[in-house]
XYZ file of C-alpha atoms in Angstrom:
155
model
C 67.244 -52.083 -10.388
C 69.898 -51.365 -12.980
C 68.526 -51.551 -16.402
C 70.120 -50.972 -19.834
C 68.078 -50.361 -22.777
C 69.630 -51.223 -26.095
C 68.249 -49.424 -29.088
C 67.919 -50.574 -32.798
C 66.251 -47.912 -35.026
C 66.416 -46.384 -38.464
C 64.134 -43.319 -38.290
C 64.615 -42.724 -34.455
C 61.283 -43.747 -33.223
C 62.812 -46.572 -31.064
C 65.207 -44.091 -29.751
C 62.236 -41.842 -28.727
C 60.359 -44.833 -27.133
C 63.499 -45.935 -25.146
C 63.838 -42.373 -23.878
C 60.169 -42.243 -22.584
C 60.659 -45.821 -21.119
C 63.900 -44.505 -19.309
C 61.969 -41.568 -17.917
C 59.172 -43.636 -16.576
C 61.405 -46.299 -14.950
C 63.892 -43.707 -13.462
C 60.670 -42.014 -11.938
C 60.055 -45.408 -10.249
C 63.534 -45.401 -8.764
C 65.388 -47.523 -11.216
C 68.919 -46.617 -12.630
C 68.341 -46.484 -16.344
C 70.934 -46.218 -19.168
C 70.065 -45.992 -22.990
C 72.617 -47.333 -25.629
C 72.201 -47.243 -29.352
C 73.222 -50.498 -30.918
C 75.750 -48.648 -33.173
C 79.300 -50.224 -32.501
C 77.813 -52.394 -29.510
C 79.414 -55.863 -29.103
C 77.933 -58.912 -27.339
C 80.192 -58.103 -24.323
C 77.504 -55.223 -23.333
C 75.820 -58.062 -21.575
C 78.593 -58.066 -19.057
C 77.102 -54.814 -17.622
C 75.159 -55.391 -14.377
C 71.467 -55.566 -14.182
C 68.498 -56.391 -16.578
C 68.222 -55.462 -20.329
C 65.710 -54.348 -22.606
C 65.854 -54.397 -26.336
C 63.904 -51.693 -28.123
C 63.984 -52.057 -31.889
C 61.937 -51.309 -35.039
C 61.773 -53.648 -38.040
C 63.287 -52.698 -41.394
C 63.232 -53.879 -45.033
C 62.128 -57.435 -45.316
C 61.779 -58.292 -41.593
C 65.427 -57.282 -40.752
C 66.797 -55.442 -37.692
C 67.565 -51.722 -38.346
C 70.889 -51.037 -39.897
C 72.414 -49.717 -36.546
C 71.557 -53.097 -34.937
C 72.829 -55.580 -37.699
C 76.253 -55.702 -36.456
C 75.429 -56.095 -32.921
C 72.925 -58.908 -33.818
C 75.584 -60.665 -35.811
C 77.952 -60.624 -32.970
C 75.555 -62.085 -30.747
C 75.118 -64.837 -33.246
C 78.750 -65.322 -33.769
C 79.991 -64.841 -30.026
C 77.285 -66.857 -28.555
C 77.731 -65.367 -24.975
C 76.154 -67.369 -22.107
C 73.383 -65.057 -20.960
C 72.054 -67.467 -18.195
C 71.059 -65.279 -15.360
C 70.512 -62.261 -17.500
C 67.044 -60.721 -17.414
C 65.714 -59.247 -20.609
C 62.700 -57.908 -22.230
C 61.895 -57.042 -25.940
C 59.929 -53.981 -27.017
C 59.338 -54.439 -30.874
C 58.006 -51.862 -33.182
C 56.561 -52.700 -36.642
C 53.735 -52.193 -38.870
C 51.242 -54.824 -39.602
C 50.558 -53.682 -43.155
C 53.608 -55.597 -43.916
C 51.986 -58.859 -42.580
C 54.932 -61.183 -43.623
C 57.473 -59.549 -41.653
C 55.552 -57.575 -39.019
C 57.631 -57.119 -35.816
C 60.329 -59.467 -37.076
C 63.097 -57.065 -35.715
C 61.895 -57.805 -32.124
C 61.345 -61.483 -32.907
C 65.002 -61.828 -34.160
C 66.370 -60.383 -30.911
C 63.791 -62.323 -28.706
C 64.941 -65.650 -30.581
C 68.666 -64.965 -30.071
C 68.197 -63.942 -26.349
C 66.244 -67.140 -25.810
C 68.929 -69.179 -27.570
C 71.803 -67.627 -25.435
C 69.974 -68.590 -22.123
C 68.549 -65.133 -21.095
C 65.409 -65.106 -18.910
C 62.840 -63.304 -20.932
C 60.439 -61.544 -18.845
C 56.971 -61.235 -19.798
C 55.702 -61.237 -23.466
C 57.382 -59.179 -26.089
C 55.669 -55.949 -26.764
C 54.709 -56.066 -30.447
C 53.491 -52.339 -31.135
C 51.693 -51.769 -34.464
C 52.274 -48.485 -36.368
C 49.208 -49.067 -38.076
C 47.227 -48.980 -34.915
C 45.593 -46.155 -32.944
C 48.160 -45.962 -30.168
C 51.567 -44.324 -29.828
C 54.644 -46.540 -29.429
C 56.021 -44.626 -26.647
C 52.620 -44.698 -24.706
C 52.300 -48.388 -25.158
C 55.940 -49.105 -24.341
C 55.682 -47.070 -21.109
C 52.763 -49.133 -19.965
C 54.471 -52.339 -20.820
C 57.773 -51.450 -19.260
C 56.227 -50.467 -15.970
C 54.460 -53.969 -15.888
C 57.779 -55.696 -17.148
C 59.785 -54.075 -14.352
C 57.128 -55.418 -11.745
C 57.877 -58.850 -13.117
C 61.589 -58.475 -13.464
C 62.320 -56.799 -10.014
C 61.638 -59.784 -7.733
C 63.606 -62.072 -10.185
C 66.601 -59.592 -9.933
C 66.404 -59.646 -6.137
C 66.503 -63.409 -5.957
C 69.478 -63.703 -8.301
């Protein structure tokens, strides 16, 4: 399966996570591209295959700076994403209880509104927890691709 991972990051953690997920999925035989959200537009969803959003949360529950324009373009352009498979890896810190993982939530919400098929539950990694985000994301992504693959073949 072709998979594009779109990365929203401030400090580089989401990019590290996406790189580890790419390696794990590629080892399973999938073709995986990682694209930083800098300068991306909604038309990135014209690419073939499934999509993973890997994003942190920043500030008062915002998407990272490099993802703001992309998220705004999705909201404004409102592309029809029906038939597109997607998943969300959200990174956050529960010490910010009011805004915990809101970056991932915002992408999940807009993908849902635009008609994408969200596969599985959003991963909400907690930086205040005891596990590394890249380890949790790899385990999650390997399960996600098992759910997404039959849907991609049926499409």
